[in-house]
Coordinates of C-alpha atoms and ligand atoms in Angstrom, one line a residue:
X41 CA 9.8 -179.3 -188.5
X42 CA 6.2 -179.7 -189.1
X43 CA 3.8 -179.8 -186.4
X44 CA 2.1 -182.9 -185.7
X45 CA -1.9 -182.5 -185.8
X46 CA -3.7 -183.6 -182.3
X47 CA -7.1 -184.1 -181.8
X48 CA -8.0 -183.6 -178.2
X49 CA -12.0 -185.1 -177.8
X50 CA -13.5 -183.4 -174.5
X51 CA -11.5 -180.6 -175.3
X52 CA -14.2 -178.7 -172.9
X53 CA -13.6 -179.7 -170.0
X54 CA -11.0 -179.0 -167.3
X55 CA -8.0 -181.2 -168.5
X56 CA -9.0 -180.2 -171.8
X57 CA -9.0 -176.9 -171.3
X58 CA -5.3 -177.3 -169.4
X59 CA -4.1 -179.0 -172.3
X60 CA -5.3 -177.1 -174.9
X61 CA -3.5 -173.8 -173.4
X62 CA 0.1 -175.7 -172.5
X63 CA 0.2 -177.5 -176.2
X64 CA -0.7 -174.3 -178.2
X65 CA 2.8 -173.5 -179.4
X66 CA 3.5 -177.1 -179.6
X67 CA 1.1 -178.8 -181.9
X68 CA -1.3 -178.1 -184.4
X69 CA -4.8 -178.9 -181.6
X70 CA -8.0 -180.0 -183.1
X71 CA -10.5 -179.6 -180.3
X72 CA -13.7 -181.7 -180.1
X73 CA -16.6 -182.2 -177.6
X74 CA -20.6 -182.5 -177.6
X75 CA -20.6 -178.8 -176.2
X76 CA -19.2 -175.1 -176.6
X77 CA -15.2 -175.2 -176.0
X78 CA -15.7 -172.5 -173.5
X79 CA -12.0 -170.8 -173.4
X80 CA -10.8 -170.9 -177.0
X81 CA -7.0 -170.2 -178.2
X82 CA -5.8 -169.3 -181.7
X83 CA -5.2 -171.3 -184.2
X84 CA -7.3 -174.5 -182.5
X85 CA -9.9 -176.1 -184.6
X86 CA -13.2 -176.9 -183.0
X87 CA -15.1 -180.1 -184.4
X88 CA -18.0 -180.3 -182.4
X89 CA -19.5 -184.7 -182.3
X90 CA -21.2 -187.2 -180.2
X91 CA -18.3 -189.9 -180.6
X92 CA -21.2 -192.0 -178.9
X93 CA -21.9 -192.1 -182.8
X94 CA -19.4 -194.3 -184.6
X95 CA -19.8 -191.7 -187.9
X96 CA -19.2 -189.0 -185.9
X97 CA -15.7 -190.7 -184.2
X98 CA -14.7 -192.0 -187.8
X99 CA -14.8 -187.7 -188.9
X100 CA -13.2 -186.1 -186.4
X101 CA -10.2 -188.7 -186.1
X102 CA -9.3 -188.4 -190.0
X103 CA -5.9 -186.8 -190.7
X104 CA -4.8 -186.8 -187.4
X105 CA -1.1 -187.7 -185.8
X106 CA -2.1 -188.7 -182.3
X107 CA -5.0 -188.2 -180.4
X108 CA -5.4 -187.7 -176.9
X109 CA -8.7 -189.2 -175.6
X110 CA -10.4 -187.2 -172.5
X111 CA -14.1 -187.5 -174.1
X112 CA -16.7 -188.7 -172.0
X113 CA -17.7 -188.7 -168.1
X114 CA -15.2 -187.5 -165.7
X115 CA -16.8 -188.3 -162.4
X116 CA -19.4 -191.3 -161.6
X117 CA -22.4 -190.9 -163.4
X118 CA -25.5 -192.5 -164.3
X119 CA -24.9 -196.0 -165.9
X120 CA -26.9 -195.1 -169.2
X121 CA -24.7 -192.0 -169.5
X122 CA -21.8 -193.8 -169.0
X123 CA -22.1 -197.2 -171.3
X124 CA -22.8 -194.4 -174.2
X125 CA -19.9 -191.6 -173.2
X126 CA -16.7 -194.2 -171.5
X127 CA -18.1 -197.4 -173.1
X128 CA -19.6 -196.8 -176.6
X129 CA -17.9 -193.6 -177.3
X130 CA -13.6 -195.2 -176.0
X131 CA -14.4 -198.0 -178.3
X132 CA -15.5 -196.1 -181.1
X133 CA -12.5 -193.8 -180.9
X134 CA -10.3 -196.8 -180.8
X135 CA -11.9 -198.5 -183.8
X136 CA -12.1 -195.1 -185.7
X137 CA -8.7 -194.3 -185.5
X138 CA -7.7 -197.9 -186.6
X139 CA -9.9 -197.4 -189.1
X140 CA -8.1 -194.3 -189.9
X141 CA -4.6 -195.4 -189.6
X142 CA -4.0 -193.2 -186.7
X143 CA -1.4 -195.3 -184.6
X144 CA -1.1 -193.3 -181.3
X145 CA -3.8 -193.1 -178.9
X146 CA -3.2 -191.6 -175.4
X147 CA -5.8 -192.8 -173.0
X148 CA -6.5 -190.3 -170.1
X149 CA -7.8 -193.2 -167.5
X150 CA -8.3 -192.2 -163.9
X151 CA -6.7 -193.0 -160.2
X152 CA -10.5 -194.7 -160.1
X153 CA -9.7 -197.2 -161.8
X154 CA -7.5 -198.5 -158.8
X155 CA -9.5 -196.1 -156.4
X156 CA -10.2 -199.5 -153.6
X157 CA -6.5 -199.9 -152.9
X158 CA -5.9 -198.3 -149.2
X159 CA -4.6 -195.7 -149.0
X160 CA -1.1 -197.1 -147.0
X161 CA -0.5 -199.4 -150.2
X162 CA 2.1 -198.2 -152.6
X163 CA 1.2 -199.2 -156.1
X164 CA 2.8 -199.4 -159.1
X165 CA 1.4 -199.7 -163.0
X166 CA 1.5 -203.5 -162.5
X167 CA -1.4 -203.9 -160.4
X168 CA -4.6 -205.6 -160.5
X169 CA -7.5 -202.7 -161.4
X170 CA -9.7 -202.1 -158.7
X171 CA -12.0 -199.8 -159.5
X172 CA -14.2 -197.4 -156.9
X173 CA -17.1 -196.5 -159.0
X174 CA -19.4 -197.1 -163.0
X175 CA -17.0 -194.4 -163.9
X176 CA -13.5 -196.4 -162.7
X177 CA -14.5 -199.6 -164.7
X178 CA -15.0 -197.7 -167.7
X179 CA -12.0 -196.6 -167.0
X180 CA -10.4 -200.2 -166.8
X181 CA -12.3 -201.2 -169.6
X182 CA -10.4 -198.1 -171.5
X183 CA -7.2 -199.4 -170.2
X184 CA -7.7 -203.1 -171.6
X185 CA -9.3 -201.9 -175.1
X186 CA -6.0 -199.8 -175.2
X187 CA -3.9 -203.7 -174.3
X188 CA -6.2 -205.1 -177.3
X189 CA -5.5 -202.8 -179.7
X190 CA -2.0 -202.7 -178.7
X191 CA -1.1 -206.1 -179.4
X192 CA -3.9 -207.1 -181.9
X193 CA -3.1 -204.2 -184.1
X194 CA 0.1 -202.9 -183.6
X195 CA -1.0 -199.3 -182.1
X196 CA 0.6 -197.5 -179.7
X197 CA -1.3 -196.7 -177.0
X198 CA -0.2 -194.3 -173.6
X199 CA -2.2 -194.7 -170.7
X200 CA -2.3 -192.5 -167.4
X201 CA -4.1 -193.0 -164.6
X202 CA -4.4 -189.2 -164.0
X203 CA -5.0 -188.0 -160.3
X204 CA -6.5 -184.6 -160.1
X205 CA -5.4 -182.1 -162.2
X206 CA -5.4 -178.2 -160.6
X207 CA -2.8 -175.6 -160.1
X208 CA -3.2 -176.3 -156.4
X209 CA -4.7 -179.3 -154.3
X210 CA -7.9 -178.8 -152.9
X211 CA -7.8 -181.2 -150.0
X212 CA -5.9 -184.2 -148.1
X213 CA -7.0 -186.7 -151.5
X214 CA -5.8 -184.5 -153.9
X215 CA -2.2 -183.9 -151.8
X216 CA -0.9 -187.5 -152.8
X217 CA -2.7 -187.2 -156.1
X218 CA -2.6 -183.4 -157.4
X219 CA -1.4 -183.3 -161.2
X220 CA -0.3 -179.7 -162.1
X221 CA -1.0 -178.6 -165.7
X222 CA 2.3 -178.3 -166.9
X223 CA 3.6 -181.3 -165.5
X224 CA 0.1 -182.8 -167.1
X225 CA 1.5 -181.2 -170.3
X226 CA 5.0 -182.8 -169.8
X227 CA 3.4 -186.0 -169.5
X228 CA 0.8 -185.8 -172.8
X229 CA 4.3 -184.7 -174.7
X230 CA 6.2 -188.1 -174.1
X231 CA 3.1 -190.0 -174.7
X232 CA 2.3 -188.4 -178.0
X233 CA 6.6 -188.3 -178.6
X234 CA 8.3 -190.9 -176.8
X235 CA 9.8 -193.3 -180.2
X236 CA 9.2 -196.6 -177.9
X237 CA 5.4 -196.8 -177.1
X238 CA 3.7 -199.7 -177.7
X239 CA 1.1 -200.0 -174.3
X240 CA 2.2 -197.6 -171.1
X241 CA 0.1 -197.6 -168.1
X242 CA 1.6 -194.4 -166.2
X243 CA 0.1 -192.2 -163.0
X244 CA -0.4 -188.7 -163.8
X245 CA 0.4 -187.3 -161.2
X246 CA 3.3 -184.0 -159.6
X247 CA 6.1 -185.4 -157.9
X248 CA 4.5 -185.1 -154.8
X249 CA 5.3 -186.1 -151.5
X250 CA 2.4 -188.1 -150.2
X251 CA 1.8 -189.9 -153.7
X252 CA 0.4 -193.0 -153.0
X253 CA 2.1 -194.9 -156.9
X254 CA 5.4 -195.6 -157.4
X255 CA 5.4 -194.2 -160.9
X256 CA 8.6 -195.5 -161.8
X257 CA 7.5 -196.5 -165.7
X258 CA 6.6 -192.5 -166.3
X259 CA 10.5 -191.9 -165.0
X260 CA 11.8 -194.9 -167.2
X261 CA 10.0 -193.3 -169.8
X262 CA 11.5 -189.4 -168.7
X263 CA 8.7 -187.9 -167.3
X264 CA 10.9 -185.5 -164.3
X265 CA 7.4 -183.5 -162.5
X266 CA 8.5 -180.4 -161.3
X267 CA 5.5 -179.9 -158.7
X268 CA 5.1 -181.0 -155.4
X269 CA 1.7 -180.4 -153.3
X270 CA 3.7 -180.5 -150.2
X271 CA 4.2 -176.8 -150.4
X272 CA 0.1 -176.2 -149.9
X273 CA 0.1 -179.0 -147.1
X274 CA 0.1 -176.7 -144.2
X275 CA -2.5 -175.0 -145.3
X276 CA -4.7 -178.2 -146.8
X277 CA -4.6 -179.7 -143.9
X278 CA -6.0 -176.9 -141.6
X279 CA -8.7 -176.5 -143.7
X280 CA -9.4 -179.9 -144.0
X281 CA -12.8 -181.1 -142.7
X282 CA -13.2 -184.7 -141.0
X283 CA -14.6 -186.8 -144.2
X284 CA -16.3 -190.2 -144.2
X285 CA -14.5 -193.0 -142.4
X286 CA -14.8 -195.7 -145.6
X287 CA -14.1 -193.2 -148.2
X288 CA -10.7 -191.5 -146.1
X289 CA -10.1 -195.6 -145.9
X290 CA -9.3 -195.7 -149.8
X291 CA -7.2 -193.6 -151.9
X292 CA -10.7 -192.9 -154.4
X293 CA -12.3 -191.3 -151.5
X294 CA -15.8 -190.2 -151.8
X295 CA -15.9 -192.0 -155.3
X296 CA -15.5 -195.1 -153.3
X297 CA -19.1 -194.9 -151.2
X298 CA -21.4 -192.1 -153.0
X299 CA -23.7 -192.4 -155.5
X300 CA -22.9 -189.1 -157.9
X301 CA -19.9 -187.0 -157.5
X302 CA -19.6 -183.5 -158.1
X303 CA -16.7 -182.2 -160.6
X304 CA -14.3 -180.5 -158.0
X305 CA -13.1 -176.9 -159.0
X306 CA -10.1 -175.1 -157.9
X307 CA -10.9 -173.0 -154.6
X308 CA -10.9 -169.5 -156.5
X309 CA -9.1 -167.6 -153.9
X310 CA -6.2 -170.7 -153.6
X311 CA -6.1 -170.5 -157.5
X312 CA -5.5 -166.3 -157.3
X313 CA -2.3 -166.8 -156.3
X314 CA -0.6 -169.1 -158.8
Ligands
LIG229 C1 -11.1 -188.1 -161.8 O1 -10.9 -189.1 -162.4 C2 -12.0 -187.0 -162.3 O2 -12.0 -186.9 -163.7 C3 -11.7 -185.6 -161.7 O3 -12.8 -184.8 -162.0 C4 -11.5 -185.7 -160.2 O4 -12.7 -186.1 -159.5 C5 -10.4 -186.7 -159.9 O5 -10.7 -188.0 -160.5 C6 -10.1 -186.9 -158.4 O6 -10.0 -188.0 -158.0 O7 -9.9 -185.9 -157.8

């Protein structure tokens, strides 16, 4: 069978990076970002655009099956930088591949999006957004443009509210919300496969112990994790360093009281032995 073509925007970054090394054999990847892909694999197109730039979002999303959506900020950021990267850029990729005919869209959005839910609640994908930070409500406003274009123009559009994804968790937060790559690959496959997608808000998360979502619409919908963080817990947890009161109050954590947040990266020696 033929494989399907999948652009990937923010194909630099982390997740990108993740996903462009599990889905190698699996689809035909066109990467795209503003910068240098970094780690490259064969066979992998590069487009390089500023999809802040409706021309640029209306080129790379041509002739494309699916397209999985990471462009843009990743952590709180400057409001300017923001409006033009989640804001400007998510709509233009949504209009573009309209314009294109392109009927799938998966929508990385972010556990910031509900980041001021305590963290004793359970939630599910039925709840109200509440967002922690500029970067969560773009992230909301990602998760209704996907409900718009959903039901105004038939596409089909997958949205997870991804937690953090490493090989490993890097403290307490990331135990209930660390999203290992190949069960973040697992994931991305039912969205761009699954026959019965029309608008799915999922959490991308492992099946771990101390999640705080019941994720029940990903298993309706046959995501089955295969990573739990419990198994680092131990070691987490006595490592762990007392964090501020308000932002260990919420599940978004730090996102939920500072200004700028710093793009966490795997503790190298923790990431050694995967
Ligand atoms: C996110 O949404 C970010 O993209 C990622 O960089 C992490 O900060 C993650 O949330 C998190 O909450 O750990």
């Amino acid at each position: 069978m033929k494989k399907k073509k999948i652009l990937i925007t923010g194909a630099a970054g982390d997740v990108g990076t993740h996903l462009r090394r599990e889905l190698q054999a699996k689809y035909k990847i066109v990467a795209s970002d503003l910068r240098d892909l970094g780690e490259t694999f064969k066979g992998q197109s590069f487009k390089r655009a500023d999809i802040s730039k409706m021309p640029a979002a209306l080129r790379i999303t041509k002739g494309v099956d699916a397209i999985v959506h990471l462009g843009g900020y990743s952590v709180e950021g400057p409001w300017q930088g923001i409006l033009n990267a989640n804001i400007i850029g998510c709509y233009n990729i949504f209009e573009a591949a309209r314009l294109n005919g392109v009927k799938r869209i998966l929508f990385p959005t972010s556990n910031h999006a509900v980041g001021f839910y305590e963290r004793g609640t359970t939630i599910d994908h039925r709840v109200y957004p509440k967002p922690d930070s500029r970067y969560g409500v773009s992230k909301v406003f990602g998760e209704a443009l996907g409900s718009l274009y959903a039901d105004k123009y038939g596409m089909q559009v997958f949205c997870m509210r991804i937690g953090n994804v490493n090989p490993v968790p890097i403290d307490k937060r990331r135990l209930s919300i660390l999203f290992t790559p190949r069960d973040l690959a697992q994931l991305v496959t039912i969205g761009i496969e699954h026959p019965d997608v029309r608008f799915e808000i999922v959490y991308g998360i492992s099946k771990n112990t101390r999640a705080w979502y019941d994720n029940s619409n990903a298993f309706r919908l046959g995501y089955q994790p295969k990573d739990d963080s419990e198994q680092w817990a131990a070691e987490v947890l006595a490592n762990e360093k007392p964090g501020d009161q308000a932002a260990e109050l919420y599940q978004g954590g730090m996102f939920c009281v500072a200004e700028d947040i710093p793009n966490p990266a795997p503790l190298p020696e923790r990431k050694k032995r995967m």
